[in-house]
Amino acid sequence: MSDRKLQAVSLPANWAPESWRERPALQMPTYPDSDALDTALTELRSLPPLVTSWEIFALKKQLAEAQEGKRFLLQGGDCAESFSDCESGLISNRLKVLLQMSLVLVHGLRLPVVRVGRFAGQYAKPRSTDTETRDGVTLPSYRGDLVNQPEFTAQARIPDPRRMIKAHARSAMTMNFVRALIDGGFADLHHPEYWNLSWVGYSPLAAEYQDMVRSIGDAVRFMETLSGSEVHNLNRIDFYTSHEALLLPYEAALTREVPRQWGWFNLSTHYPWIGMRTAAIDGAHVEYLRGVRNPIAIKIGPSVSADQLLRLVDVLNPEDEPGRLTFIHRMGAAHIAEKLPPLLEAMRRDGRRVLWVCDPMHGNTESTANGFKTRRFDNVRSEVEHSFDLHAAAGTRLGGVHLELTGEDVTECTGGARELTDADLERAYRSTVDPRLNYEQSLEIAMSIVRKQNQ
Ligand code: PEP
Ligand code: MN
């Protein structure tokens, strides 16, 4: 597919980076000081972007290939980054997990993997309520480090527009470190030992993974002996970024026109998505994203009807541009068999292009008796496995997964290779928002995808 084909779409009618302001905008904080807000947005508009339109088009092309079954998308990272997470060890550990998972997928699926991090900008969180009450005290909810602070004090919860400037800087630092690691050879297939996590001791999964690494290493060396040159320059591995486009004043301030490209680009990330709570067809978030040239994704929950889905396609991808639109379904293991098939059937009959991705995290959140928000590994794996079957039955294709995970040794989701129980959760629960898969649980999901596909 030529790049020209990817770019040959019309400009959206009646759209501007700020046209979302005419629509109902959910999940927006109320900034107490509008002058401070204006000052921050003016500064943000003048700061350099975090990504380029070339990278955005390169990703769109890869997503178009994923739509055709020629690639598989691995999208993962924290539920929310925090400013204090902008630290070298945390960033490289997350990258290590994603690289190990992608190696498992490439090897097992025999398909190139599109790697997208939920990072370098995942600082805003939608909340189910605007306020939070503890011991009779009610304060505004924590909306992510982009907006306010998690501590339960009145001062910490005041939305502060200067946090947008700090988020831009932290995103740039994260991006810079990821790019430098990749350019420097961190992802080189000749050195998968770079991706070992120091804290992982003996683990049955690690042993299975090491066997796979050895056989890939043998194959690479064999090919190099035959051809007399390096077959794989994985230095040029691609890593893209994504985050939820939730705080629209921030997103709009980083939405730019690019010389010699027509149209507008969200240059704060390669691949913005709209969350389930802000996916209303006539809402501000859909209005904002319809006008940017990035590939975009939208979370699809159990209450979305087939009719709403088709209307989202009309608005977000009216010209059926390849690679443009991703639907991330997040139904929950208990509901997917009932809720997903009518949507798949409607899209198959409609015939327009979409990339289907499964988020097996957000429909499977529950609270334990000891007060932790958790996810059962069996439900997560079951939703992914079910998705493959339901797509196969509907004649559609599951083109990727969207996961919340970390390279840290946490106990936030139960189950998995080490059979974590509810009692284990208090040992190393670090997330301020949703529970993430740990290293072994992440690797196990990658392996179960491979097993499922090769059945
Ligand atoms: C998320 O991805 O962290 C999230 C809040 O998801 P959803 O919009 O699907 O609930
Ligand atoms: Mn989440």
Coordinates of C-alpha atoms and ligand atoms in Angstrom, one line a residue:
M1 CA 0.0 0.0 0.0
S2 CA 1.5 3.4 -0.9
D3 CA 1.7 6.2 1.5
R4 CA -0.2 8.3 -1.0
K5 CA -3.2 6.0 -0.5
L6 CA -3.0 6.5 3.3
Q7 CA -3.0 10.3 2.9
A8 CA -5.7 10.5 0.3
V9 CA -8.6 11.6 2.5
S10 CA -10.6 14.8 2.6
L11 CA -10.3 17.3 5.3
P12 CA -13.1 16.9 7.9
A13 CA -15.9 19.5 7.4
N14 CA -16.5 22.1 10.1
W15 CA -13.7 21.0 12.3
A16 CA -11.1 22.9 14.2
P17 CA -8.8 21.9 17.1
E18 CA -11.2 23.7 19.4
S19 CA -14.5 22.8 17.8
W20 CA -15.0 20.2 20.6
R21 CA -15.8 23.1 22.9
E22 CA -19.3 23.3 21.4
R23 CA -20.1 19.8 22.5
P24 CA -20.7 18.3 26.0
A25 CA -17.3 17.5 27.4
L26 CA -17.4 14.8 30.1
Q27 CA -14.6 14.2 32.7
M28 CA -13.2 17.7 32.5
P29 CA -11.8 19.3 35.7
T30 CA -12.9 22.8 36.7
Y31 CA -9.8 24.9 36.9
P32 CA -10.3 27.6 39.7
D33 CA -7.9 30.1 38.0
S34 CA -8.8 30.7 34.3
D35 CA -5.8 33.1 33.8
A36 CA -3.4 30.4 35.0
L37 CA -5.1 28.0 32.6
D38 CA -4.7 30.4 29.6
T39 CA -1.1 31.0 30.5
A40 CA -0.3 27.3 30.6
L41 CA -2.1 26.6 27.4
T42 CA -0.3 29.4 25.6
E43 CA 3.0 28.0 26.7
L44 CA 2.0 24.5 25.7
R45 CA 1.0 25.7 22.2
S46 CA 4.6 27.0 21.7
L47 CA 6.4 24.0 23.0
P48 CA 7.8 21.4 20.5
P49 CA 5.7 18.4 19.7
L50 CA 6.5 14.9 21.1
V51 CA 6.1 12.9 17.9
T52 CA 6.2 13.6 14.2
S53 CA 3.7 13.2 11.3
W54 CA 6.1 10.8 9.6
E55 CA 6.0 8.4 12.6
I56 CA 2.3 8.8 12.7
F57 CA 2.0 7.7 9.1
A58 CA 4.4 4.9 9.6
L59 CA 2.3 3.6 12.5
K60 CA -0.9 4.0 10.5
K61 CA 0.6 1.9 7.7
Q62 CA 1.5 -0.9 10.2
L63 CA -2.1 -0.7 11.7
A64 CA -3.5 -1.0 8.2
E65 CA -1.4 -4.2 7.8
A66 CA -2.7 -5.5 11.1
Q67 CA -6.2 -4.9 9.8
E68 CA -5.3 -7.2 6.9
G69 CA -4.0 -9.9 9.2
K70 CA -0.4 -9.2 8.4
R71 CA 0.6 -7.9 11.8
F72 CA -0.5 -8.3 15.4
L73 CA -0.8 -5.3 17.8
L74 CA 0.7 -5.4 21.3
Q75 CA -0.4 -2.3 23.2
G76 CA 0.5 -2.2 26.9
G77 CA 1.7 -0.2 29.9
D78 CA 0.4 1.3 33.1
C79 CA -3.2 2.2 33.8
A80 CA -1.8 5.6 34.6
E81 CA 1.8 6.9 34.6
S82 CA 2.7 9.2 37.4
F83 CA 5.3 12.0 37.4
S84 CA 7.3 10.0 40.0
D85 CA 7.3 7.0 37.6
C86 CA 9.4 9.0 35.1
E87 CA 12.5 7.1 36.2
S88 CA 15.0 5.0 34.2
G89 CA 14.5 1.7 35.9
L90 CA 10.7 1.8 35.7
I91 CA 10.8 2.8 32.0
S92 CA 13.3 0.2 30.9
N93 CA 11.6 -2.6 32.9
R94 CA 8.4 -1.9 31.2
L95 CA 10.1 -1.9 27.9
K96 CA 11.8 -5.2 28.7
V97 CA 8.4 -6.9 29.4
L98 CA 6.9 -5.5 26.2
L99 CA 10.0 -6.7 24.2
Q100 CA 9.9 -10.2 25.7
M101 CA 6.1 -10.4 25.0
S102 CA 6.6 -9.3 21.5
L103 CA 9.4 -11.8 20.9
V104 CA 7.0 -14.6 22.2
L105 CA 4.3 -13.3 19.8
V106 CA 6.6 -12.9 16.8
H107 CA 8.0 -16.3 17.3
G108 CA 4.7 -18.0 18.0
L109 CA 2.4 -16.2 15.5
R110 CA 5.0 -15.9 12.8
L111 CA 3.8 -12.3 12.3
P112 CA 5.5 -9.0 12.8
V113 CA 4.2 -7.2 15.9
V114 CA 3.3 -3.6 16.2
R115 CA 4.5 -2.4 19.5
V116 CA 2.7 0.4 21.2
G117 CA 3.3 1.6 24.8
R118 CA 0.6 3.1 27.1
F119 CA 3.3 5.6 28.0
A120 CA 4.9 9.0 27.5
G121 CA 1.6 10.8 28.1
Q122 CA -0.8 8.4 29.9
Y123 CA -1.4 10.9 32.7
A124 CA -5.1 11.6 32.7
K125 CA -7.8 9.2 34.2
P126 CA -11.5 9.1 33.8
R127 CA -13.3 8.6 37.1
S128 CA -16.7 7.1 37.8
T129 CA -17.5 9.9 40.2
D130 CA -16.5 13.6 40.3
T131 CA -15.9 13.5 44.1
E132 CA -14.5 11.1 46.6
T133 CA -15.7 10.8 50.2
R134 CA -13.6 9.3 53.0
D135 CA -14.6 9.4 56.7
G136 CA -17.2 12.1 56.0
V137 CA -14.9 14.3 54.0
T138 CA -15.7 14.9 50.3
L139 CA -13.0 16.1 47.9
P140 CA -12.7 16.3 44.1
S141 CA -11.6 12.9 42.6
Y142 CA -8.0 12.4 41.6
R143 CA -8.0 12.7 37.7
G144 CA -4.4 11.7 37.0
D145 CA -1.1 13.6 37.4
L146 CA -2.0 15.7 34.4
V147 CA -4.7 17.3 36.5
N148 CA -4.2 17.0 40.3
Q149 CA -2.5 14.8 42.9
P150 CA -3.7 11.5 44.5
E151 CA -3.2 12.5 48.1
F152 CA -6.5 12.9 49.9
T153 CA -6.1 16.6 50.9
A154 CA -8.0 19.6 49.6
Q155 CA -4.8 21.2 48.4
A156 CA -3.7 18.1 46.4
R157 CA -7.0 17.7 44.7
I158 CA -7.2 21.3 43.2
P159 CA -6.7 21.0 39.4
D160 CA -3.5 22.8 38.5
P161 CA -3.0 23.8 34.9
R162 CA 0.8 24.0 35.3
R163 CA 0.7 20.2 35.6
M164 CA 0.1 20.1 31.8
I165 CA 3.5 21.7 31.3
K166 CA 5.1 19.2 33.6
A167 CA 3.3 16.3 31.9
H168 CA 4.6 17.5 28.5
A169 CA 8.1 17.6 29.9
R170 CA 7.9 14.1 31.6
S171 CA 6.4 12.7 28.4
A172 CA 9.3 14.1 26.4
M173 CA 11.9 12.7 28.9
T174 CA 10.2 9.2 28.7
M175 CA 10.1 9.4 24.9
N176 CA 13.7 10.5 24.7
F177 CA 14.9 7.6 26.9
V178 CA 12.9 5.0 25.0
R179 CA 14.2 6.3 21.6
A180 CA 17.8 6.4 22.9
L181 CA 17.5 2.8 24.3
I182 CA 16.1 1.5 21.0
D183 CA 18.5 3.5 18.8
G184 CA 21.4 2.3 21.0
G185 CA 20.6 -1.4 20.4
F186 CA 18.6 -2.3 23.5
A187 CA 16.1 -4.2 21.3
D188 CA 18.8 -6.0 19.3
L189 CA 17.7 -9.6 18.8
H190 CA 21.3 -10.7 19.2
H191 CA 21.1 -9.6 22.8
P192 CA 17.8 -10.7 24.4
E193 CA 19.7 -10.9 27.7
Y194 CA 19.4 -7.1 27.8
W195 CA 15.7 -7.7 28.5
N196 CA 16.1 -9.9 31.5
L197 CA 14.6 -8.4 34.7
S198 CA 17.1 -8.5 37.5
W199 CA 14.5 -9.3 40.1
V200 CA 13.1 -12.4 38.3
G201 CA 14.6 -15.5 40.0
Y202 CA 13.7 -19.0 39.0
S203 CA 10.3 -19.2 37.2
P204 CA 8.9 -22.0 35.1
L205 CA 7.8 -19.4 32.5
A206 CA 11.2 -17.8 32.3
A207 CA 12.7 -21.2 31.5
E208 CA 10.2 -21.7 28.7
Y209 CA 11.0 -18.2 27.5
Q210 CA 14.7 -18.8 27.6
D211 CA 14.3 -22.0 25.4
M212 CA 12.5 -19.9 22.9
V213 CA 15.2 -17.2 22.9
R214 CA 17.9 -19.9 22.4
S215 CA 16.0 -21.3 19.4
I216 CA 15.5 -17.9 17.9
G217 CA 19.2 -17.1 18.4
D218 CA 20.2 -20.3 16.6
A219 CA 17.9 -19.5 13.7
V220 CA 19.4 -16.0 13.4
R221 CA 23.0 -17.2 13.5
F222 CA 22.2 -19.9 11.0
M223 CA 20.6 -17.4 8.6
E224 CA 23.6 -15.1 9.1
T225 CA 26.0 -17.9 8.3
L226 CA 24.1 -18.7 5.1
S227 CA 23.8 -15.1 3.9
G228 CA 27.1 -13.9 5.2
S229 CA 25.6 -10.8 6.7
E230 CA 23.3 -9.7 9.5
V231 CA 19.7 -10.7 8.7
H232 CA 18.1 -8.7 11.4
N233 CA 18.8 -5.2 12.2
L234 CA 16.5 -4.9 15.1
N235 CA 18.1 -1.7 16.1
R236 CA 15.5 -0.2 13.9
I237 CA 12.7 -1.7 15.8
D238 CA 9.6 0.5 16.1
F239 CA 8.0 1.5 19.4
Y240 CA 5.1 3.8 19.3
T241 CA 3.2 5.7 22.1
S242 CA -0.4 6.0 23.0
H243 CA -2.6 7.5 25.7
E244 CA -6.2 8.2 26.4
A245 CA -7.1 11.6 24.8
L246 CA -9.1 12.7 27.8
L247 CA -8.0 16.2 28.8
L248 CA -9.0 18.0 25.6
P249 CA -7.5 21.4 26.4
Y250 CA -4.1 19.6 26.6
E251 CA -4.6 17.5 23.5
A252 CA -5.9 20.6 21.5
A253 CA -2.8 22.6 22.5
L254 CA -0.6 19.9 21.0
T255 CA -2.6 19.6 17.9
R256 CA -0.6 21.2 15.0
E257 CA -0.6 21.7 11.3
V258 CA 2.6 20.3 9.8
P259 CA 4.5 21.9 6.9
R260 CA 3.9 20.0 3.6
Q261 CA 1.3 17.7 5.2
W262 CA -2.2 18.8 5.1
G263 CA -4.6 18.5 8.0
W264 CA -4.1 18.5 11.7
F265 CA -2.1 16.1 13.8
N266 CA -2.2 15.3 17.5
L267 CA 1.6 15.5 18.1
S268 CA 1.4 14.6 21.8
T269 CA 1.2 10.9 20.9
H270 CA 1.1 8.6 17.9
Y271 CA -2.1 6.8 18.7
P272 CA -4.6 8.5 20.9
W273 CA -7.7 6.6 22.1
I274 CA -11.1 7.6 23.5
G275 CA -12.1 5.8 26.7
M276 CA -15.5 4.1 27.3
R277 CA -16.9 6.9 29.4
T278 CA -16.3 9.6 26.8
A279 CA -17.3 7.7 23.6
A280 CA -20.7 9.4 23.0
I281 CA -21.2 10.0 19.4
D282 CA -22.2 13.7 19.9
G283 CA -19.7 14.3 22.7
A284 CA -16.6 16.5 22.7
H285 CA -14.1 13.7 22.6
V286 CA -15.4 12.1 19.4
E287 CA -15.7 15.6 17.9
Y288 CA -12.0 16.3 18.7
L289 CA -10.6 13.0 17.4
R290 CA -12.6 13.0 14.2
G291 CA -10.4 15.9 12.9
V292 CA -6.9 14.7 13.6
R293 CA -4.9 12.6 11.1
N294 CA -3.5 10.1 13.6
P295 CA -4.7 6.5 13.8
I296 CA -7.2 6.5 16.6
A297 CA -8.9 4.0 18.8
I298 CA -12.1 3.9 20.8
K299 CA -13.0 1.6 23.7
I300 CA -16.1 -0.4 23.2
G301 CA -18.0 -1.5 26.3
P302 CA -20.9 -3.8 26.8
S303 CA -23.6 -1.1 26.5
V304 CA -22.6 -0.1 22.9
S305 CA -25.1 -1.2 20.2
A306 CA -24.3 -2.3 16.7
D307 CA -26.1 0.9 15.4
Q308 CA -23.9 3.1 17.6
L309 CA -20.8 1.3 16.4
L310 CA -21.6 2.0 12.7
R311 CA -22.3 5.6 13.5
L312 CA -18.9 5.9 15.1
V313 CA -17.4 4.6 11.9
D314 CA -19.4 7.2 9.9
V315 CA -18.0 10.0 12.0
L316 CA -14.5 8.8 12.7
N317 CA -13.6 7.2 9.4
P318 CA -16.0 8.4 6.8
E319 CA -13.7 7.5 3.9
D320 CA -12.8 4.1 5.2
E321 CA -9.1 5.0 5.4
P322 CA -6.8 2.0 6.0
G323 CA -5.2 1.9 9.5
R324 CA -7.3 4.9 10.7
L325 CA -9.8 3.3 13.2
T326 CA -9.4 0.7 15.9
F327 CA -12.1 -0.7 18.1
I328 CA -10.8 -1.9 21.5
H329 CA -13.5 -4.2 23.0
R330 CA -13.6 -4.5 26.8
M331 CA -16.6 -6.5 27.7
G332 CA -15.6 -8.7 30.6
A333 CA -15.1 -12.4 30.6
A334 CA -18.7 -12.9 31.8
H335 CA -20.3 -10.8 29.1
I336 CA -18.2 -11.1 26.0
A337 CA -20.0 -14.2 24.5
E338 CA -23.3 -12.3 24.6
K339 CA -22.2 -8.7 23.8
L340 CA -19.5 -9.1 21.2
P341 CA -21.0 -11.2 18.4
P342 CA -23.7 -8.8 17.3
L343 CA -21.1 -6.0 17.0
L344 CA -18.8 -8.2 14.9
E345 CA -21.6 -9.4 12.8
A346 CA -22.7 -5.8 12.1
M347 CA -19.2 -4.7 11.1
R348 CA -18.6 -7.7 8.9
R349 CA -21.9 -7.1 7.1
D350 CA -21.0 -3.4 6.8
G351 CA -17.7 -4.2 5.2
R352 CA -15.7 -1.1 6.3
R353 CA -12.2 -1.5 7.7
V354 CA -11.5 -1.6 11.4
L355 CA -8.8 -3.1 13.6
W356 CA -10.3 -5.2 16.4
V357 CA -8.3 -5.3 19.6
C358 CA -9.2 -7.0 22.9
D359 CA -8.7 -5.2 26.2
P360 CA -9.3 -8.0 28.7
M361 CA -8.6 -5.8 31.7
H362 CA -11.3 -3.2 32.1
G363 CA -14.3 -5.5 32.0
N364 CA -12.8 -7.7 34.7
T365 CA -12.1 -5.4 37.6
E366 CA -13.5 -6.4 41.0
S367 CA -13.0 -5.6 44.7
T368 CA -11.7 -8.2 47.2
A369 CA -13.0 -8.7 50.7
N370 CA -9.8 -7.1 52.0
G371 CA -10.5 -4.0 50.0
F372 CA -8.2 -4.2 47.0
K373 CA -9.2 -3.5 43.4
T374 CA -8.0 -6.6 41.5
R375 CA -8.4 -8.7 38.4
R376 CA -8.4 -12.5 38.3
F377 CA -5.8 -13.8 35.8
D378 CA -8.2 -16.5 34.7
N379 CA -10.8 -13.9 33.7
V380 CA -8.2 -11.9 31.8
R381 CA -6.9 -14.9 29.9
S382 CA -10.4 -16.2 29.3
E383 CA -11.6 -13.0 27.7
V384 CA -8.6 -13.0 25.3
E385 CA -9.1 -16.6 24.4
H386 CA -12.9 -16.2 24.0
S387 CA -12.2 -13.2 21.7
F388 CA -10.2 -15.3 19.3
D389 CA -13.1 -17.8 19.1
L390 CA -15.8 -15.2 18.7
H391 CA -14.0 -13.4 15.9
A392 CA -13.3 -16.8 14.1
A393 CA -17.0 -17.6 14.4
A394 CA -18.1 -14.2 13.1
G395 CA -15.6 -14.2 10.2
T396 CA -13.7 -11.2 11.6
R397 CA -10.2 -11.1 13.0
L398 CA -8.7 -10.2 16.3
G399 CA -5.7 -8.1 15.4
G400 CA -4.2 -7.2 18.8
V401 CA -4.4 -6.9 22.6
H402 CA -4.4 -3.9 24.9
L403 CA -3.1 -4.7 28.4
E404 CA -2.3 -2.9 31.7
L405 CA 1.1 -4.3 32.8
T406 CA 4.3 -3.3 34.5
G407 CA 7.9 -4.6 34.7
E408 CA 7.9 -4.2 38.5
D409 CA 7.4 -7.1 40.9
V410 CA 3.9 -6.2 41.9
T411 CA 1.0 -8.2 43.3
E412 CA -2.1 -6.5 41.9
C413 CA -3.9 -9.1 39.8
T414 CA -4.5 -12.6 41.4
G415 CA -3.7 -16.0 39.8
G416 CA -1.2 -16.7 37.1
A417 CA 2.0 -18.9 37.3
R418 CA 2.6 -18.0 40.9
E419 CA -1.1 -18.5 41.8
L420 CA -1.3 -15.2 43.7
T421 CA -4.2 -15.1 46.2
D422 CA -6.2 -12.2 47.6
A423 CA -4.0 -12.4 50.7
D424 CA -0.9 -11.7 48.5
L425 CA -2.3 -8.4 47.2
E426 CA -1.2 -6.4 50.2
R427 CA 2.4 -7.6 49.7
A428 CA 3.3 -5.3 46.7
Y429 CA 0.2 -3.4 45.6
R430 CA 1.5 -0.1 44.1
S431 CA -1.0 1.1 41.5
T432 CA -2.9 4.2 42.5
V433 CA -5.6 3.3 39.9
D434 CA -6.1 -0.1 38.1
P435 CA -4.4 -3.4 38.9
R436 CA -1.7 -4.4 36.4
L437 CA -0.4 -7.7 35.2
N438 CA 3.1 -8.4 36.6
Y439 CA 6.0 -9.8 34.5
E440 CA 5.0 -13.4 34.7
Q441 CA 1.3 -12.8 34.2
S442 CA 2.2 -10.7 31.1
L443 CA 4.4 -13.3 29.6
E444 CA 1.8 -16.0 30.3
I445 CA -0.8 -13.9 28.4
A446 CA 1.6 -13.7 25.4
M447 CA 2.1 -17.5 25.6
S448 CA -1.6 -18.2 25.8
I449 CA -2.2 -16.1 22.7
V450 CA 0.3 -18.1 20.8
R451 CA -1.2 -21.4 22.1
K452 CA -4.7 -20.3 21.2
Q453 CA -3.7 -19.2 17.7
N454 CA -1.8 -22.4 17.0
Q455 CA -4.5 -24.7 18.3
Ligands
PEP1 C1 -8.3 2.6 30.8 O1 -7.9 2.2 29.7 O2 -7.5 2.8 31.8 C2 -9.7 2.9 31.0 C3 -10.2 3.7 32.0 O3 -10.4 2.1 30.2 P1 -12.0 2.2 29.8 O4 -12.2 3.5 29.2 O5 -12.1 1.1 28.8 O6 -12.8 1.9 31.0
MN2 MN -7.2 1.4 33.6

